[in-house]
XYZ file of N, CA, C and O in Angstrom:
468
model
N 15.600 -7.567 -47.114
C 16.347 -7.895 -45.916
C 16.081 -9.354 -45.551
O 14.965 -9.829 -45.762
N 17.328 -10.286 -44.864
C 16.807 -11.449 -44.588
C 16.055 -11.646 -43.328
O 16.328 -10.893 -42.394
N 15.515 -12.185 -43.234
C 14.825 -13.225 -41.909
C 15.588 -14.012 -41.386
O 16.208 -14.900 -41.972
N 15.632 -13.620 -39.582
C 16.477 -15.009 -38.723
C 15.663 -14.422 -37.540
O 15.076 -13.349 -37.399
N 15.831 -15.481 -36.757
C 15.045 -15.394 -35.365
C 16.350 -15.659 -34.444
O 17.198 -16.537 -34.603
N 16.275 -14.517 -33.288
C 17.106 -14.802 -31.962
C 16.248 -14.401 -31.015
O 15.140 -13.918 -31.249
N 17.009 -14.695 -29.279
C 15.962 -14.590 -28.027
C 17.336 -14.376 -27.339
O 18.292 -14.636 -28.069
N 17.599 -14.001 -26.221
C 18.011 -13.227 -24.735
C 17.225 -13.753 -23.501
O 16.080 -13.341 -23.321
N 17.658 -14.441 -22.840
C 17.106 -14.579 -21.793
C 17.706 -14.306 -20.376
O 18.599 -14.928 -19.800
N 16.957 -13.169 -19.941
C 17.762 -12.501 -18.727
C 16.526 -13.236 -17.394
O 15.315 -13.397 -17.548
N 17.551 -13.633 -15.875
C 16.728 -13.948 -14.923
C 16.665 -12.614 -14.135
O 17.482 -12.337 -13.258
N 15.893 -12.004 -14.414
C 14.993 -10.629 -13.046
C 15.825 -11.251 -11.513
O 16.811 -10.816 -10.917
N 15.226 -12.037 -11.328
C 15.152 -12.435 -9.721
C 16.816 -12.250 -9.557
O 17.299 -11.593 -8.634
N 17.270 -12.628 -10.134
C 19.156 -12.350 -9.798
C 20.061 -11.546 -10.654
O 21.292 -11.586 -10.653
N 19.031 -10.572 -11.624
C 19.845 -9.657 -12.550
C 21.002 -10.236 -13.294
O 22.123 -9.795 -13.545
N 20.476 -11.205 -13.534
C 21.862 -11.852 -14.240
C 21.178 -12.726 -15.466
O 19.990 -13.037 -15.382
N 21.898 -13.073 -16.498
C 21.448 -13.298 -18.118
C 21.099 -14.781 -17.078
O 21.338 -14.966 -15.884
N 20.367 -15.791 -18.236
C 20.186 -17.171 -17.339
C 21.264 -17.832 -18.499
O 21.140 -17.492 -19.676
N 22.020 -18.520 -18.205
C 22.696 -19.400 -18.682
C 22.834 -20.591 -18.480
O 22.887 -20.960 -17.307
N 22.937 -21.580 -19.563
C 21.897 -23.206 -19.306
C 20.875 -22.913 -19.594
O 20.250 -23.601 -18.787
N 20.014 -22.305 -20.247
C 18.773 -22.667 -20.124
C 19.047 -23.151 -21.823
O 19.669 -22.624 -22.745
N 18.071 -24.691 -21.668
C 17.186 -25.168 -23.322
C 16.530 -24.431 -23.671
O 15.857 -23.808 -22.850
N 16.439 -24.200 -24.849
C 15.079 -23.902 -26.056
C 14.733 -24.094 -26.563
O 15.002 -23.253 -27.421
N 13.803 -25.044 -27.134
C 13.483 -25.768 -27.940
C 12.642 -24.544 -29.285
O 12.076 -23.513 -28.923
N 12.750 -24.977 -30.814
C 12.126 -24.002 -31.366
C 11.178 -24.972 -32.248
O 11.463 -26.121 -32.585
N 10.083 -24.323 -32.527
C 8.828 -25.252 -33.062
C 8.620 -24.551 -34.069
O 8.674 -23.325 -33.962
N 8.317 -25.197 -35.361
C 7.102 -24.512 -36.715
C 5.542 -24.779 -36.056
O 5.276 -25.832 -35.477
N 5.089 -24.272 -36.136
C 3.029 -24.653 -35.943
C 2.618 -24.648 -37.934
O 2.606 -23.682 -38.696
N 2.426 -25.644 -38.133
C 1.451 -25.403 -39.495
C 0.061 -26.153 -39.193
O 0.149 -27.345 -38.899
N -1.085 -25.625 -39.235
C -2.331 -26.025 -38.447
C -2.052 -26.276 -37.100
O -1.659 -25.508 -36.221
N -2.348 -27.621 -37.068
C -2.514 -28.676 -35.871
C -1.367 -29.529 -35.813
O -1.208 -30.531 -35.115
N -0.668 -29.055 -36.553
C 0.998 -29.770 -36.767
C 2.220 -29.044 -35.894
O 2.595 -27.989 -36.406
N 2.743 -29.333 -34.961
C 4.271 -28.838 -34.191
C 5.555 -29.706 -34.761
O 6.051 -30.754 -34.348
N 5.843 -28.984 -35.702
C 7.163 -29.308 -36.342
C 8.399 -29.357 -35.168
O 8.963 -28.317 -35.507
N 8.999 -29.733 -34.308
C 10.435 -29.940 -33.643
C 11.578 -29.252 -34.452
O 11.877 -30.113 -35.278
N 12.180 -28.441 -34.612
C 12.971 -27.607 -35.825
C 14.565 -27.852 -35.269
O 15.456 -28.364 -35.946
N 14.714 -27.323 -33.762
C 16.330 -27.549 -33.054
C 16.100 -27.042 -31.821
O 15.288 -26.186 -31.469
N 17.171 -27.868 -30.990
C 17.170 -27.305 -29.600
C 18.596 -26.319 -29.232
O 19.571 -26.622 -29.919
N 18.728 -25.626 -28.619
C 19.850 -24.838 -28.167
C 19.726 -24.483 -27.054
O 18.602 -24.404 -26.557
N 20.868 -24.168 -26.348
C 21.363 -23.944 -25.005
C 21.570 -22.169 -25.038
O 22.121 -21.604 -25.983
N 21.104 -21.550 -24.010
C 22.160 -20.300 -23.701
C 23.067 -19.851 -23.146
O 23.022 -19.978 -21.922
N 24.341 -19.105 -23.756
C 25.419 -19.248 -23.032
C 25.642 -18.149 -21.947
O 24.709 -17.687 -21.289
N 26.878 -17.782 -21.812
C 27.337 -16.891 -20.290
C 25.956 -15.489 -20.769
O 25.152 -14.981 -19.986
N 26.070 -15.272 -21.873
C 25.049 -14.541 -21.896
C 23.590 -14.010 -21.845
O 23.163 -12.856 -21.827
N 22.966 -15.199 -21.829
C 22.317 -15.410 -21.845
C 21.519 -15.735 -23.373
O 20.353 -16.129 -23.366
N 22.134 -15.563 -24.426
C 21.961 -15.509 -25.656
C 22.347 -17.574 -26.257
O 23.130 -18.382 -25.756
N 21.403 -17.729 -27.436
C 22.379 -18.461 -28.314
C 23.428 -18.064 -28.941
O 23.670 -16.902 -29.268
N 24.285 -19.288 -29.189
C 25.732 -19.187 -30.045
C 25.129 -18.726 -31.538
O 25.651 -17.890 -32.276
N 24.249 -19.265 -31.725
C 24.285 -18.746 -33.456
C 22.259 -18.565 -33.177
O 21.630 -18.948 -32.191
N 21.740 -17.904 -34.367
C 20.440 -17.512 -34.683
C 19.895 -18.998 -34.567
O 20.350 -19.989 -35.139
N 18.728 -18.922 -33.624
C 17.597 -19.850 -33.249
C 16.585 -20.539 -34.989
O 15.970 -21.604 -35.043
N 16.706 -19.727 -35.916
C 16.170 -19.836 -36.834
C 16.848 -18.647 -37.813
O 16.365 -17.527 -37.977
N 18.440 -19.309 -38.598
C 19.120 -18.681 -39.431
C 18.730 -18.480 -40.883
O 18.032 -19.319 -41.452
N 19.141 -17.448 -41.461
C 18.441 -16.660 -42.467
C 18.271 -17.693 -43.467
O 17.291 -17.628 -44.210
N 19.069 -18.598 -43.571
C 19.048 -19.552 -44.738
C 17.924 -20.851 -44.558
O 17.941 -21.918 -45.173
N 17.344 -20.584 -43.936
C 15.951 -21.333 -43.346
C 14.898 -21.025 -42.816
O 13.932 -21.678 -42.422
N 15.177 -19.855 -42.833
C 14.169 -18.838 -42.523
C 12.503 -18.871 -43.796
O 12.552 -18.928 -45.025
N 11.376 -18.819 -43.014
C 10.344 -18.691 -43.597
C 9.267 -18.506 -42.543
O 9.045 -19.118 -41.497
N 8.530 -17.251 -43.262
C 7.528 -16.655 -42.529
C 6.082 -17.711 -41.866
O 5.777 -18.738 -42.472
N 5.432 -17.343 -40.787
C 4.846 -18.139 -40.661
C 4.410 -18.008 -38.879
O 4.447 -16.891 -38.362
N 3.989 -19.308 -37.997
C 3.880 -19.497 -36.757
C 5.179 -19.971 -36.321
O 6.115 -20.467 -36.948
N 5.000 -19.684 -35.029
C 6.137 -20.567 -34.704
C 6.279 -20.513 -32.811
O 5.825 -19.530 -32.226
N 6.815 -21.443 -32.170
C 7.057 -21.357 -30.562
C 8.324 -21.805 -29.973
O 8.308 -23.028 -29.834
N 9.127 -21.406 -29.682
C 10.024 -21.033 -28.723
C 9.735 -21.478 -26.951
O 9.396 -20.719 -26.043
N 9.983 -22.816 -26.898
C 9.721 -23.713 -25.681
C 11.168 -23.304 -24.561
O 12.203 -23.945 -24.742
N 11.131 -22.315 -23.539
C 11.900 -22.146 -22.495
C 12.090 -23.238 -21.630
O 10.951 -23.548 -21.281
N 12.965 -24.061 -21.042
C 12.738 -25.714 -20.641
C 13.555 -24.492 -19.008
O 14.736 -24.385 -18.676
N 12.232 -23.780 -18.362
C 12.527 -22.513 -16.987
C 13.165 -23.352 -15.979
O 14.354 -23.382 -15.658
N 11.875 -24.238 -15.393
C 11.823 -25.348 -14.602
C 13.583 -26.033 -14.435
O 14.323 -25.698 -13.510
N 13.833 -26.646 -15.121
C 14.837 -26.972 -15.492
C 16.505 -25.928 -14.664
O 17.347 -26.234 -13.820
N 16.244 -24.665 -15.525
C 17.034 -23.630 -14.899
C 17.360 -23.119 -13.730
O 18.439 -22.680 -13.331
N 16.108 -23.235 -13.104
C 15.713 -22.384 -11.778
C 16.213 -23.186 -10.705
O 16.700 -22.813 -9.638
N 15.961 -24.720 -11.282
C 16.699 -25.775 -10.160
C 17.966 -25.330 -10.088
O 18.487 -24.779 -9.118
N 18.617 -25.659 -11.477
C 20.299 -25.448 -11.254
C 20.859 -24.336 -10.737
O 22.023 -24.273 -10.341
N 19.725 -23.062 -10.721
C 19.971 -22.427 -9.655
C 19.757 -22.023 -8.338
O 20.112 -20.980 -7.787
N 18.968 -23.229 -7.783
C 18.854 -23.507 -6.518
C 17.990 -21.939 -6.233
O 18.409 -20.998 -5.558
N 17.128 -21.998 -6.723
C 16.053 -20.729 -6.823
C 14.808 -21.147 -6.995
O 13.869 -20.361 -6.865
N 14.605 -22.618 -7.355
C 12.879 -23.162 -7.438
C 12.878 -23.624 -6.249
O 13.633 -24.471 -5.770
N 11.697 -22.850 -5.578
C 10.922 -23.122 -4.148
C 10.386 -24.116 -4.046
O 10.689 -24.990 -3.234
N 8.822 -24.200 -5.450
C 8.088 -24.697 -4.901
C 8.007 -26.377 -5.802
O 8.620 -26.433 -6.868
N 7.348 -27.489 -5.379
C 7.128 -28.541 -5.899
C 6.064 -29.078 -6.255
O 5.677 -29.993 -5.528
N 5.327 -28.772 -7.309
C 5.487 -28.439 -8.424
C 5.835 -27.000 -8.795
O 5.063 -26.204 -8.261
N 6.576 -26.558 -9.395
C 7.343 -25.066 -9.886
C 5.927 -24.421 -10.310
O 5.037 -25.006 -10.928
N 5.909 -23.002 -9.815
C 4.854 -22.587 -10.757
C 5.162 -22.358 -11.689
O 4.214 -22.206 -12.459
N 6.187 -22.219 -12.153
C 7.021 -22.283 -13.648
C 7.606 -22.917 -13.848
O 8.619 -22.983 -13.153
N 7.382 -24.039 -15.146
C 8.216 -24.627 -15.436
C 8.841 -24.661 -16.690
O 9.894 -24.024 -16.727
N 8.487 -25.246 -17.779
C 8.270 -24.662 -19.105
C 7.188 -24.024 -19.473
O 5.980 -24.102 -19.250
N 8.278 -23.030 -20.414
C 7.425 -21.568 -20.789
C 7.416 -21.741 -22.344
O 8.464 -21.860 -22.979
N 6.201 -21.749 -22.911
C 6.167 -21.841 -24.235
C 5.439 -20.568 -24.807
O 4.636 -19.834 -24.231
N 5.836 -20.510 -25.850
C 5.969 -19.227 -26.312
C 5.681 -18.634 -27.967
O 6.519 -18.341 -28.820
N 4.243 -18.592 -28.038
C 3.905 -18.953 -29.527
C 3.598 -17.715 -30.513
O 2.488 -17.334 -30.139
N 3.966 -16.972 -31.474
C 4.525 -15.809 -32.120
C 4.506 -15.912 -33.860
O 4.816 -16.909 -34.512
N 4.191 -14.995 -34.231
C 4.088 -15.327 -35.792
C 5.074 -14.126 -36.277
O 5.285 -13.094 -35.641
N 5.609 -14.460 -37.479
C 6.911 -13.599 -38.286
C 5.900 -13.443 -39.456
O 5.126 -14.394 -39.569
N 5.791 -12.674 -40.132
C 5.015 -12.122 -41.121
C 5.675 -11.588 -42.421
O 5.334 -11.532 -43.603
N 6.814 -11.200 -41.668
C 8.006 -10.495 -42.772
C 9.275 -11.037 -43.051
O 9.632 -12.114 -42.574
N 10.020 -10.312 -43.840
C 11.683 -11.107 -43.590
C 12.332 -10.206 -43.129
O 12.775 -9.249 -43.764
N 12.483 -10.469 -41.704
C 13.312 -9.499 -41.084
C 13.733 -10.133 -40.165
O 13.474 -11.324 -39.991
N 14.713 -9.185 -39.161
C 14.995 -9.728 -37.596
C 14.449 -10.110 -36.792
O 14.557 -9.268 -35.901
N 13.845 -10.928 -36.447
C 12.651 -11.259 -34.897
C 13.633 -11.394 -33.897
O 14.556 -12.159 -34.177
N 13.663 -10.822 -32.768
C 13.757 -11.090 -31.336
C 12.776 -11.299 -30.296
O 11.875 -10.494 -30.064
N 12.919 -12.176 -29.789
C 12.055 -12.577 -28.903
C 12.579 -12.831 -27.181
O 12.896 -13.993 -26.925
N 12.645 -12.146 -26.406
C 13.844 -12.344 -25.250
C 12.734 -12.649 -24.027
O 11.649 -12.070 -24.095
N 12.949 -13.366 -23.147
C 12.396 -14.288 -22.079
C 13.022 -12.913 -20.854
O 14.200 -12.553 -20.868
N 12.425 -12.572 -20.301
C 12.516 -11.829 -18.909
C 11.765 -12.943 -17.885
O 10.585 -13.118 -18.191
N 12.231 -13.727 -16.726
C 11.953 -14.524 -16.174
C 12.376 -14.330 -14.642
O 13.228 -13.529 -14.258
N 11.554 -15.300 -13.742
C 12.180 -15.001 -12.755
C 11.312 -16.442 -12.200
O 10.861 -17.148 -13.102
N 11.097 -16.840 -10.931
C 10.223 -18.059 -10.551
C 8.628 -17.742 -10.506
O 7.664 -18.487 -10.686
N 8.711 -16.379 -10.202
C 7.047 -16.671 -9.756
C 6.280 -15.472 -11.772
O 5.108 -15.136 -11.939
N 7.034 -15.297 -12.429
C 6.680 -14.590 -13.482
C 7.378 -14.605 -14.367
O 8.263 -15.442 -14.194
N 7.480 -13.921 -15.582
C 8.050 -13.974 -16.978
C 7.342 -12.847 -17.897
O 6.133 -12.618 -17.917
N 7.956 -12.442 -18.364
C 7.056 -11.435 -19.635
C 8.107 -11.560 -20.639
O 9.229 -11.997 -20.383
N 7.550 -10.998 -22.278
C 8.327 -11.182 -23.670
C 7.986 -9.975 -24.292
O 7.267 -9.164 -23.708
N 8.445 -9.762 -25.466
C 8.093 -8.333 -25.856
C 8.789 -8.649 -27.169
O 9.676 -9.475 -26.957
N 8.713 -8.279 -28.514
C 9.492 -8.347 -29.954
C 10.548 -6.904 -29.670
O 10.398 -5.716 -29.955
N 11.516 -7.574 -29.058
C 13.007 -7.166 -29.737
C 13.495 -6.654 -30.447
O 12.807 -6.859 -31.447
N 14.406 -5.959 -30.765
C 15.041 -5.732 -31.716
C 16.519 -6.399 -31.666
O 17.299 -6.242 -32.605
């Protein structure tokens, strides 16, 4: 089976997918943060295409940078100054070749993740 990585990011606080939000996606090899691509999420809260598509796919570390901070403004939902959330980084290892999901449940004052299907 191939390997690709996707994420979902739904905002709790307003039951609604977050849309706009960046993601930046990282390789980790040691002490090394590879920069790989950034993407946006759309009405759905989803990317347009796989965060890390099968044809580039390789097992390994890797982090998934939520740019929250950012979001929460445009939705006129960040209180405080400095945000207690701002970017959420998010560091995870793939072991196999398969589907990874990784989906952001967020809100201002919390966040939790969980492997997807």
């Amino acid at each position: 089976m191939p390997g690709f990585l996707t994420t979902h990011v739904l905002d709790t606080a307003q039951g609604t997918p977050a849309q706009g939000m960046t993601i930046d996606l990282f390789r980790i090899t040691g002490t090394q943060r590879t920069h790989l691509r950034s993407l946006v999420t759309n009405d759905d809260g989803r990317t347009d295409s796989q965060i890390l598509p099968e044809d580039e796919f390789e097992t390994g570390t890797y982090e998934l940078v939520f740019h929250a901070g950012d979001y929460l403004r445009a939705q006129g939902t960040a209180a405080d100054d400095p945000l207690f959330l701002d970017v959420v980084p998010l560091r995870f290892g793939m072991a196999e070749h398969t589907h990874y999901h990784v989906p952001l449940l967020l809100s201002p004052f919390g966040y939790s993740t969980y492997r997807g299907s």
